[in-house]
Every structure is written in C-alpha cells, then in structure tokens.
C-alpha cells in the first residue's frame, strides 16, 4: 500500500516536472508586484510570492531541480561507490586498508557538514552542490558494496571464475557487482530522498541554488521572512519536499522489506 | 577492557588527523586568492597582502600545515577574521547553547519514540503498527527547515503560546527542540520496534509470564529494558545528525549556538571561523562515536575481542 503510494507520488512529481511548466499558464519569473504575497486564488492556485511570482509555476520548475540533483547525486555516488567498494573488498590487503581509512575520515563528518564546508569555500551554485553531495555520498555505497563483496568473493561461482583465469575486472563486472545491485538499489532509493533534502537544506541556508532560479529550498528560505503575513510561501514548497521525500522513503522501505524480509 | 580502550583511542588519532588535514585543505580550495575572497574585490592590494600574511598564506604549504596542526594540539583554532578574537573563544561562548538544544532535542526524541516503537511492536502487523510506522516515516521525511517554520506558524503566530525566536526561558527552547528531535524520534521509534520484536521472541519473556507475571509487566519490566540497549547505541550514533541539525534549527530560530555561528561565518567569508566550527563539530562527533564504541565494548565483552 505504502509502496504504491510512494510510486504514485514520485510518478506525479516526475510528470509535473516534465510537462507542468508547459501546462501552467504563468512564467515562473514574471512578477505581479501589485499582488505580491497574495494567497491562493483561482488564477494562482498556490498564491504569489514576495515578488508577486506564481508559486505553482515556480514549484514545477523547482521539481526539475530537485529531481535533477537527486538523480545526478545518486547515479554518480552509486557508480563511484560501487567501483571503489567492490575493488577494495575484492583486492583486500593494503589497498583495502588505505581506502578504508579514507572512508573513515569522510564518515567522521556528520551528515551534510562536509557538503556545507565544500560549498562554503567553492561558492554557492547548483554544480557545486552536486559536487559536494557526491563527494560525501559515494562513501555510503562503497562501504555497503565492500561489505557485500567480502562475502560474495568467497562464493563458489566467483572462485570458479577466478580458477578459470578470468581477470579481476571481468570477475568484478560479470559476477561480483551484479550480486550487490539489489542492496545498492535500496540504498539509492533512500539516497534520492537524502539528496533532495540535502539540496533543499543547502539552498535554504543560501548555499545552494541561487535566486532567481526557483529551488524548493530557496523558496522556503524566502518564505521565512513572511511567516506572519504570508504563511503560504512556506507551506507549499515544504509540502512538496516532504511529499517527494516521503514517496522515495516509502518505496525504499518496501524494497528493503522485499530484499530482506527480516527487517519487516 | 584496557587494551580495547587503548586500541580504540589509537585508531581515533589517524581519523582526527585526517579530519584536520581535510579541514586545513578547505582554505586552499577557495577559487583564487582566499584573502581577496574574504576582503572582497574592492579591497586595496596592501590590505590583501596584510591578510595573506596574517593567515600565513605566504609560507610554503607544508609549513602552513605544520603550524595548523601544532596550533590544534595546543587548542589554537586560529583567529576569527570578523571578530578579531580566537576562534576557540567564539565557539566556547556558543557551545553551551548548542549542547542545551541538542540535549533537549534528544529528550523530545526519546519521549516520542519509545511509546511509538512499543505500540508498533505490541500490535505488530496490525493497523496501530502500520499507523505508528507511517507516522515515523513521515517524521523522517519532514525536513526540519519546514517543520520549524510550520511549528512557528501554529504555536507562535496562530496560538501565540511560544516565542518564535531567541533564548532565555524554557519556552524559547520548546520549538527548536521539537523541530530538531522529531526526525531523530522517527529513527529511534523504528529501532525500538525492531529491537522489542526481537526481545519478545526470547524465552525469558514467556518464562516470566509462566511464572504469573502479567503480559504488561513482562514486556515493560523485562523485554523493553533489554531492547533499549541497541536503542541507546543508536541514540549515541545519531548525535552527529543532531549536531548537523542544529545548524539549520539554530538558523531558523535565531538560536545563538555553534551552528548559527558557522552559517554567519560562511556569509562573512570568515574562513578561519568556518574551519574552526567544522573541525570542532566533526571532532565532537568522532569523540562521541568513540565513547559509544567504548560503552558498547563495556556492555558486550564480545566486541572487545573482535
């Protein structure tokens, strides 16, 4: 039930992000200054923001940014993490030790602290947000994959491939990495939620996407100044973030239960 | 236990050194000249030169690194560019506020999580369980930078019960603590549920009931107590998430802690202060993890011999 709800939320967001900006009659950048901070009305179902811009139109463009950040961060982090984690786990020895220490150092930074630090020095931009989130994101995948590879490399079919003289790259690519993919898929689904929240957090702190580009986090930050007189500025972008993140969490949770029924 | 403690302490040293190295390199990742970035494009060449000298940027990189690490060992985190005072002093002034907020958030999290987790475990698979776990998933999904303003709209703007920002009384602490504690409570609730379900399968729970103990006493008096050991561990490990959470929560509620100091330092391009705050938060996180590890080793002797 929750899985279907999750898939429904994600599908709705994707469709809205792709076709929405063409369907909504308003330009997200056009300002109706005389009507600024106006609440929901028929022509503007979610109201207007502090510069009189249509909130629905901006939310739809913001959905593209959230999905873009989520997809790029997760795909790059997962690819890097799988490569490094499988190599470290399969080869073992000193290589594994060095990579393990590097991962320990990166894991010593809680949450998005390192991303905040990186964006603080590199400067706020969408590219730097993705770069910062990838630089911390790959570690989780690498650790997960490394742990799995330690078990998989001892399995008979992997040892048979090795005994037949297959090179390391082939054993990893054909036999080891595919076996880690179910767990990686679960982590990636939950990782989408994490990346979307992280981007919104950075933008909320003024370290992510810069105005006038409409990001959900930036919209929430702008709404903070109008909590008393126009709460709809805060309400709708936050609701959009929470729903999309909930959707990915629902799906991730259901996938995890399917892969490992003991967790249920 | 002594050998285990020494081994864990020794393992922490390279991690802390790695953290320090990464934080040191932050200043050198600034595109262009960090001194110019801090002062702005309109700064005079002499001012830029003076700041470069003050930051030690004229010296060779290895010498800068040695000075940085030596300073850290002596508790010197550098001097704030904005305030002109030692970074350690600025952090020290705000630390009690951050710890106060983090502790209150953890209390809120535990108070919400335990009943939710117990309900989920006792009514496993039933509607109450599904509702409790859905509520906890909503808690995880709700970003604190949205929950905070929402709570402020309801309890400060609409009802007028609590102040929207500032410090001083316990009333100021409520909204920031609930904002910060909600996501943690969701994680803890799921952990409590899973752990209690495992514990309820144990024979001693059945034995306690066979000896005439009511189901309620067997669960609350025995199974719940044992199921809380992993929950306490998770609580310790989640301290890092709470620390990171303070950055946003303190910004929302103008709470004068280390997290808000970090964001202000970023906005003013006060890089020594940024480095100091990042290093401080990461070091606290590493130390808390170390304490959790040591506590776990003390509670479960098998861990010591791994």
XYZ file of C-alpha atoms in Angstrom:
570
model
C 0.000 0.000 0.000
C 2.736 2.463 1.031
C 4.875 1.299 -1.902
C 2.088 2.100 -4.361
C 1.540 5.455 -2.682
C 5.270 6.146 -2.937
C 5.402 5.214 -6.622
C 2.318 7.381 -7.215
C 3.918 10.422 -5.533
C 7.180 10.006 -7.472
C 5.359 9.472 -10.791
C 3.167 12.522 -10.193
C 6.227 14.661 -9.408
C 8.108 13.445 -12.478
C 5.130 14.079 -14.775
C 4.533 17.503 -13.193
C 8.188 18.431 -13.545
C 8.304 17.359 -17.206
C 5.004 18.698 -18.565
C 3.945 21.101 -15.783
C 5.846 24.207 -16.875
C 4.127 23.997 -20.308
C 0.663 23.450 -18.850
C 0.727 26.204 -16.207
C -0.145 29.495 -17.911
C 2.303 31.612 -15.869
C 6.017 32.242 -16.307
C 7.871 31.442 -13.048
C 9.910 34.661 -13.369
C 7.120 37.130 -14.234
C 6.366 39.493 -11.340
C 2.948 40.921 -10.438
C 4.308 43.303 -7.820
C 0.900 44.852 -7.113
C -0.338 41.417 -5.979
C 2.738 40.254 -4.052
C 2.151 37.864 -1.119
C -1.444 37.255 -2.226
C -2.857 33.942 -1.019
C -4.269 31.147 -3.199
C -6.825 32.271 -5.781
C -8.385 30.848 -8.947
C -5.755 32.239 -11.385
C -2.919 31.451 -8.922
C -3.932 28.249 -7.056
C -0.950 28.356 -4.646
C -0.742 32.133 -4.421
C 2.043 34.606 -5.214
C 5.432 35.026 -3.564
C 7.244 38.061 -2.143
C 7.898 39.421 -5.642
C 4.458 38.539 -6.974
C 5.592 35.425 -8.863
C 3.277 32.425 -9.290
C 4.209 29.834 -6.654
C 2.773 26.860 -8.589
C 4.840 27.706 -11.688
C 7.963 28.056 -9.519
C 7.269 24.790 -7.691
C 7.067 22.928 -11.005
C 10.408 24.313 -12.187
C 11.818 23.622 -8.690
C 10.722 19.983 -9.033
C 13.045 19.667 -12.033
C 15.960 20.929 -9.948
C 15.187 18.582 -7.051
C 14.872 15.575 -9.351
C 17.987 16.571 -11.308
C 20.055 16.893 -8.119
C 18.655 13.646 -6.716
C 19.319 11.675 -9.896
C 22.774 13.076 -10.592
C 23.985 12.777 -6.990
C 22.665 9.228 -6.617
C 23.867 7.955 -10.005
C 27.389 9.401 -9.710
C 27.751 8.497 -5.999
C 26.497 4.952 -6.585
C 28.783 4.419 -9.608
C 31.866 5.715 -7.791
C 30.926 3.853 -4.613
C 30.354 0.552 -6.431
C 33.685 0.806 -8.279
C 35.754 1.742 -5.217
C 33.906 -0.505 -2.765
C 33.996 -3.609 -4.964
C 37.661 -3.092 -5.824
C 38.644 -2.565 -2.167
C 36.636 -5.554 -0.979
C 37.812 -7.885 -3.742
C 41.508 -6.981 -3.726
C 41.770 -6.580 0.052
C 45.148 -6.044 1.722
C 46.840 -2.660 1.715
C 44.545 -1.147 -0.962
C 41.514 -2.009 1.148
C 43.218 -0.555 4.219
C 44.045 2.772 2.558
C 40.532 3.133 1.098
C 39.078 2.110 4.467
C 40.992 4.884 6.279
C 39.884 7.448 3.686
C 36.277 6.369 4.202
C 36.728 6.604 7.994
C 37.865 10.224 7.643
C 34.937 11.156 5.389
C 32.480 9.377 7.700
C 33.863 11.425 10.599
C 31.905 14.386 9.212
C 28.303 14.087 10.342
C 25.502 14.470 7.772
C 25.955 17.274 5.299
C 28.594 19.122 7.336
C 31.329 18.437 4.777
C 28.991 19.456 1.943
C 28.306 22.734 3.772
C 32.058 23.257 4.165
C 32.783 22.500 0.497
C 30.048 24.758 -0.839
C 31.157 27.471 1.594
C 34.617 27.572 0.027
C 33.731 26.720 -3.599
C 30.831 29.177 -3.712
C 27.088 28.563 -3.938
C 25.885 27.047 -7.225
C 23.947 24.019 -8.448
C 27.106 22.369 -9.810
C 28.969 22.839 -6.534
C 26.013 21.401 -4.600
C 26.080 18.249 -6.745
C 29.880 18.052 -6.433
C 29.748 18.466 -2.652
C 26.971 15.898 -2.213
C 28.744 13.368 -4.434
C 31.995 13.842 -2.525
C 30.287 12.620 0.645
C 27.637 10.393 -0.981
C 29.900 7.747 -2.543
C 31.218 6.612 0.847
C 27.929 5.017 1.929
C 27.707 2.981 -1.280
C 31.383 1.990 -1.131
C 31.014 0.750 2.440
C 27.848 -1.200 1.614
C 29.351 -2.785 -1.518
C 32.680 -3.554 0.153
C 30.907 -5.447 2.937
C 28.917 -7.482 0.433
C 31.927 -8.208 -1.786
C 33.812 -9.668 1.192
C 31.117 -12.365 1.345
C 30.492 -12.723 -2.390
C 34.170 -13.242 -3.282
C 34.184 -16.443 -1.194
C 31.216 -17.948 -3.056
C 31.927 -20.936 -5.276
C 30.879 -19.405 -8.579
C 33.241 -16.474 -8.045
C 36.109 -18.778 -7.081
C 35.362 -20.908 -10.151
C 35.581 -17.838 -12.398
C 38.902 -16.949 -10.784
C 40.190 -20.516 -11.172
C 39.322 -20.406 -14.894
C 41.710 -17.452 -15.199
C 39.238 -14.569 -15.540
C 40.894 -11.198 -14.887
C 39.857 -9.137 -11.840
C 37.897 -6.638 -13.926
C 35.818 -9.417 -15.542
C 35.138 -11.213 -12.254
C 34.029 -7.951 -10.679
C 31.958 -6.773 -13.625
C 30.254 -10.058 -14.524
C 29.972 -11.903 -11.228
C 30.508 -9.729 -8.162
C 28.973 -6.319 -8.864
C 25.626 -7.686 -10.201
C 25.139 -9.550 -6.915
C 25.438 -6.283 -4.956
C 22.889 -4.403 -7.060
C 19.703 -5.242 -5.076
C 21.130 -3.642 -1.903
C 22.526 -0.734 -3.900
C 19.070 -0.150 -5.421
C 17.514 0.117 -1.945
C 20.232 2.492 -0.785
C 19.882 4.550 -3.983
C 16.125 4.937 -3.499
C 16.574 6.164 0.061
C 19.591 8.157 -1.177
C 17.312 10.067 -3.586
C 15.335 11.259 -0.572
C 18.561 12.213 1.213
C 19.952 14.103 -1.788
C 16.701 16.047 -2.285
C 16.635 17.065 1.390
C 20.342 17.930 1.317
C 19.960 20.173 -1.752
C 16.950 21.881 -0.212
C 18.852 22.314 3.092
C 21.829 23.912 1.334
C 19.570 26.170 -0.722
C 17.629 27.074 2.437
C 20.912 28.136 4.055
C 21.726 30.243 0.985
C 24.475 27.849 -0.098
C 22.720 26.088 -2.965
C 20.769 27.208 -5.995
C 20.810 30.992 -6.193
C 17.817 33.255 -6.868
C 16.023 33.893 -9.146
C 16.248 30.165 -10.078
C 13.346 28.579 -8.205
C 14.569 25.785 -5.926
C 12.238 24.438 -3.241
C 14.828 25.199 -0.553
C 15.361 28.766 -1.780
C 11.585 29.305 -1.881
C 11.310 28.106 1.724
C 14.129 30.423 2.782
C 12.346 33.386 1.160
C 9.123 32.389 2.909
C 10.780 32.592 6.326
C 10.606 36.389 6.262
C 6.828 36.227 5.725
C 5.772 33.623 8.296
C 3.342 36.100 9.874
C 1.777 37.755 6.841
C 2.004 35.071 4.105
C 2.462 31.549 5.502
C 1.576 30.019 2.111
C 5.114 30.916 0.966
C 6.435 28.403 3.493
C 3.622 25.887 3.363
C 3.662 24.761 -0.283
C 7.390 24.358 -1.020
C 7.826 22.466 2.268
C 4.877 20.233 1.472
C 6.354 19.477 -1.955
C 9.727 18.490 -0.430
C 8.160 16.398 2.324
C 5.839 14.543 -0.080
C 8.548 13.706 -2.610
C 10.947 12.584 0.130
C 8.155 10.522 1.712
C 7.499 8.921 -1.676
C 11.123 7.809 -2.038
C 11.223 6.630 1.594
C 8.023 4.581 1.100
C 9.453 2.886 -1.991
C 12.892 2.379 -0.387
C 11.306 0.862 2.708
C 9.167 -1.528 0.652
C 12.153 -2.577 -1.485
C 14.216 -3.237 1.649
C 11.456 -5.396 3.101
C 11.357 -7.396 -0.139
C 15.104 -7.940 -0.264
C 15.493 -8.649 3.450
C 12.159 -9.847 4.931
C 13.735 -9.995 8.413
C 13.591 -6.219 8.654
C 9.801 -6.317 8.434
C 38.986 -3.676 28.542
C 42.125 -1.519 28.942
C 43.669 -2.975 25.779
C 40.400 -2.438 23.917
C 40.241 1.177 25.125
C 43.855 1.882 24.117
C 43.312 0.266 20.700
C 40.192 2.338 20.041
C 41.939 5.518 21.209
C 44.877 4.826 18.887
C 42.502 4.195 15.964
C 40.881 7.581 16.597
C 44.146 9.508 16.198
C 44.587 8.973 12.409
C 40.897 9.764 11.851
C 41.241 13.060 13.739
C 44.433 13.828 11.820
C 42.623 13.070 8.537
C 39.757 15.357 9.564
C 42.244 18.119 10.421
C 44.019 17.659 7.061
C 40.736 17.889 5.166
C 39.683 20.988 7.103
C 43.128 22.558 6.528
C 42.807 21.979 2.778
C 39.412 23.753 2.721
C 41.065 27.191 2.736
C 43.169 26.149 -0.236
C 40.109 25.015 -2.207
C 38.819 28.597 -2.323
C 38.915 29.584 -6.018
C 41.572 32.286 -6.499
C 43.117 34.113 -3.561
C 41.401 33.316 -0.214
C 42.489 36.691 1.224
C 40.912 38.538 -1.714
C 37.766 36.398 -1.403
C 37.477 37.351 2.287
C 38.035 41.075 1.780
C 36.094 41.459 -1.480
C 37.050 42.753 -4.904
C 37.202 46.379 -3.743
C 39.945 45.741 -1.150
C 43.275 47.502 -1.568
C 46.371 45.496 -2.501
C 48.039 46.357 0.830
C 45.036 45.085 2.828
C 45.016 41.841 0.852
C 48.754 41.465 1.379
C 48.393 42.087 5.135
C 45.629 39.476 5.445
C 47.646 36.957 3.437
C 50.465 37.457 5.892
C 48.135 37.179 8.895
C 46.690 33.915 7.547
C 50.193 32.648 6.799
C 49.389 32.116 3.125
C 52.811 33.432 2.063
C 54.562 30.481 3.650
C 55.118 27.107 1.925
C 52.176 24.677 2.190
C 53.960 22.091 4.409
C 54.967 24.863 6.846
C 51.358 26.123 6.949
C 50.154 22.590 7.636
C 52.633 22.003 10.458
C 51.667 25.335 12.036
C 47.957 24.456 11.696
C 48.321 21.034 13.342
C 50.657 22.361 16.053
C 48.109 25.065 16.831
C 45.323 22.481 17.063
C 47.279 20.366 19.522
C 47.640 23.491 21.683
C 43.919 24.279 21.357
C 44.531 27.164 18.953
C 41.935 27.148 16.152
C 43.146 30.444 14.704
C 41.729 33.965 14.864
C 38.332 35.000 13.567
C 38.580 37.434 10.661
C 35.268 39.093 11.564
C 35.506 39.311 15.352
C 39.302 39.530 15.679
C 39.125 37.086 18.605
C 40.347 33.494 18.941
C 38.049 31.054 17.126
C 38.090 28.720 20.150
C 36.740 31.568 22.304
C 33.870 32.286 19.875
C 32.940 28.585 19.772
C 33.300 28.241 23.552
C 30.853 31.108 24.141
C 28.172 29.469 21.993
C 28.781 25.827 22.840
C 26.551 25.691 25.962
C 23.572 26.869 23.883
C 24.163 24.189 21.240
C 24.566 21.464 23.855
C 21.406 22.666 25.614
C 19.464 22.454 22.355
C 20.940 19.059 21.384
C 20.157 17.590 24.827
C 16.587 18.930 24.773
C 16.082 17.534 21.251
C 17.260 14.115 22.383
C 14.857 14.167 25.345
C 11.999 15.068 22.983
C 13.078 12.294 20.595
C 13.145 9.624 23.318
C 9.781 10.723 24.758
C 8.148 10.454 21.326
C 9.995 7.369 20.090
C 9.627 4.863 22.925
C 5.781 4.867 23.082
C 5.576 4.804 19.277
C 8.054 1.908 18.993
C 6.400 -0.075 21.818
C 2.969 0.357 20.216
C 4.373 -0.836 16.894
C 5.954 -3.924 18.469
C 2.949 -4.865 20.630
C 0.477 -4.555 17.771
C 2.850 -5.884 15.124
C 1.274 -6.163 11.683
C -1.967 -4.548 12.833
C -3.397 -1.165 11.923
C -1.846 0.500 15.012
C 1.601 -0.769 13.991
C 1.186 0.451 10.424
C -0.050 3.813 11.648
C 2.874 4.153 14.101
C 5.445 3.273 11.444
C 3.821 5.528 8.841
C 3.913 8.387 11.362
C 7.601 7.682 11.961
C 8.334 7.615 8.207
C 6.537 10.950 7.869
C 8.749 12.223 10.710
C 11.877 11.124 8.835
C 10.654 12.677 5.592
C 9.684 16.021 7.080
C 12.716 18.304 6.726
C 13.427 20.337 9.861
C 13.665 23.545 7.829
C 9.971 23.052 7.038
C 8.818 21.611 10.344
C 10.386 24.540 12.234
C 8.527 27.281 10.350
C 5.300 25.192 10.481
C 5.524 24.881 14.258
C 6.292 28.583 14.465
C 3.192 29.414 12.365
C 0.919 27.282 14.581
C 2.332 27.791 18.094
C 3.817 31.269 17.808
C 1.759 33.069 15.156
C -1.707 31.460 15.384
C -1.876 30.407 19.048
C 0.711 32.798 20.487
C 1.782 30.206 23.063
C 5.519 30.160 22.390
C 8.124 32.696 21.250
C 9.275 32.345 17.637
C 12.963 33.065 18.313
C 15.567 33.964 20.908
C 16.683 32.415 24.188
C 16.307 32.919 27.909
C 13.439 30.742 29.169
C 12.348 27.131 28.699
C 9.588 28.405 26.421
C 12.224 29.532 23.922
C 13.636 26.010 23.858
C 10.412 24.132 23.039
C 10.027 24.829 19.313
C 13.717 24.357 18.386
C 13.918 21.137 20.453
C 10.770 19.639 18.892
C 11.962 20.661 15.413
C 15.328 19.018 15.931
C 14.046 15.989 17.849
C 11.247 14.868 15.513
C 13.388 13.227 12.808
C 15.536 11.531 15.446
C 12.418 10.243 17.217
C 11.299 8.638 13.964
C 14.587 6.749 13.613
C 14.508 5.708 17.283
C 10.871 4.562 17.089
C 11.688 2.166 14.259
C 14.719 0.893 16.133
C 12.713 0.415 19.368
C 10.039 -1.519 17.481
C 12.544 -3.823 15.742
C 14.525 -4.394 18.934
C 11.456 -5.095 21.083
C 10.087 -7.546 18.500
C 13.394 -9.468 18.713
C 13.250 -9.416 22.518
C 9.629 -10.619 22.647
C 10.741 -13.789 20.835
C 13.090 -14.667 23.719
C 12.113 -17.477 26.054
C 12.605 -15.440 29.232
C 9.566 -13.309 28.338
C 7.462 -16.478 28.079
C 9.029 -17.799 31.291
C 8.205 -14.585 33.142
C 4.588 -14.889 32.048
C 4.536 -18.606 33.007
C 5.580 -17.589 36.495
C 2.455 -15.472 36.732
C 3.690 -12.055 35.632
C 1.154 -10.114 33.624
C 1.951 -9.660 29.942
C 2.246 -5.926 30.523
C 4.820 -6.329 33.330
C 6.769 -8.953 31.386
C 7.047 -6.594 28.458
C 7.540 -3.269 30.205
C 9.616 -4.587 33.106
C 11.847 -7.042 31.272
C 11.697 -7.105 27.449
C 11.598 -3.329 26.991
C 14.581 -2.777 29.266
C 16.725 -5.227 27.306
C 15.515 -3.929 23.958
C 16.733 -0.443 24.841
C 20.462 -1.348 24.686
C 20.712 -1.028 20.875
C 18.393 1.974 21.030
C 20.820 3.765 23.364
C 23.653 2.946 20.934
C 21.696 4.394 18.023
C 20.945 7.454 20.155
C 24.690 7.971 20.616
C 25.432 7.402 16.946
C 22.659 9.810 15.951
C 24.314 12.576 17.959
C 26.117 13.562 14.751
C 22.811 14.041 12.937
C 21.594 16.159 15.853
C 24.750 18.302 15.688
C 24.285 18.866 11.946
C 20.599 19.510 12.564
C 21.463 22.313 14.973
C 22.948 24.268 12.049
C 19.529 24.605 10.401
C 17.458 24.721 13.585
C 19.606 27.456 15.112
C 19.343 29.434 11.868
C 15.526 29.146 11.829
C 15.010 30.149 15.461
C 17.947 32.619 15.759
C 19.379 30.362 18.459
C 22.873 31.657 19.346
C 24.800 28.389 19.060
C 27.755 26.997 17.126
C 25.584 26.056 14.107
C 24.374 29.623 13.627
C 27.923 30.863 14.151
C 29.041 28.608 11.272
C 26.416 29.988 8.872
C 27.246 33.570 9.878
C 30.943 32.807 9.335
C 30.173 31.432 5.850
C 28.135 34.531 4.975
C 31.017 36.790 6.095
C 33.614 34.578 4.388
C 35.345 34.265 7.742
C 37.266 31.150 6.658
C 39.277 30.625 9.888
C 35.983 30.605 11.816
C 34.386 28.274 9.226
C 37.349 25.904 9.539
C 37.192 26.070 13.338
C 33.453 25.332 13.511
C 33.671 22.435 11.011
C 36.668 20.934 12.791
C 35.018 21.335 16.170
C 31.716 19.706 15.151
C 33.492 16.821 13.374
C 35.807 16.248 16.357
C 32.892 16.149 18.798
C 31.200 13.628 16.509
C 34.328 11.438 16.413
C 34.685 11.606 20.218
C 31.016 10.728 20.804
C 31.371 7.760 18.437
C 34.444 6.696 20.391
C 32.525 6.888 23.675
C 29.646 4.872 22.180
C 32.144 2.242 20.980
C 33.794 2.075 24.408
C 30.423 1.851 26.147
C 29.367 -0.913 23.794
C 32.610 -2.782 24.445
C 31.988 -2.443 28.168
C 28.401 -3.707 27.866
C 29.145 -6.551 25.441
C 32.531 -8.270 26.046
C 32.421 -9.996 22.614
C 33.047 -6.622 20.931
C 36.380 -6.254 22.792
C 37.842 -9.387 21.247
C 36.772 -8.784 17.657
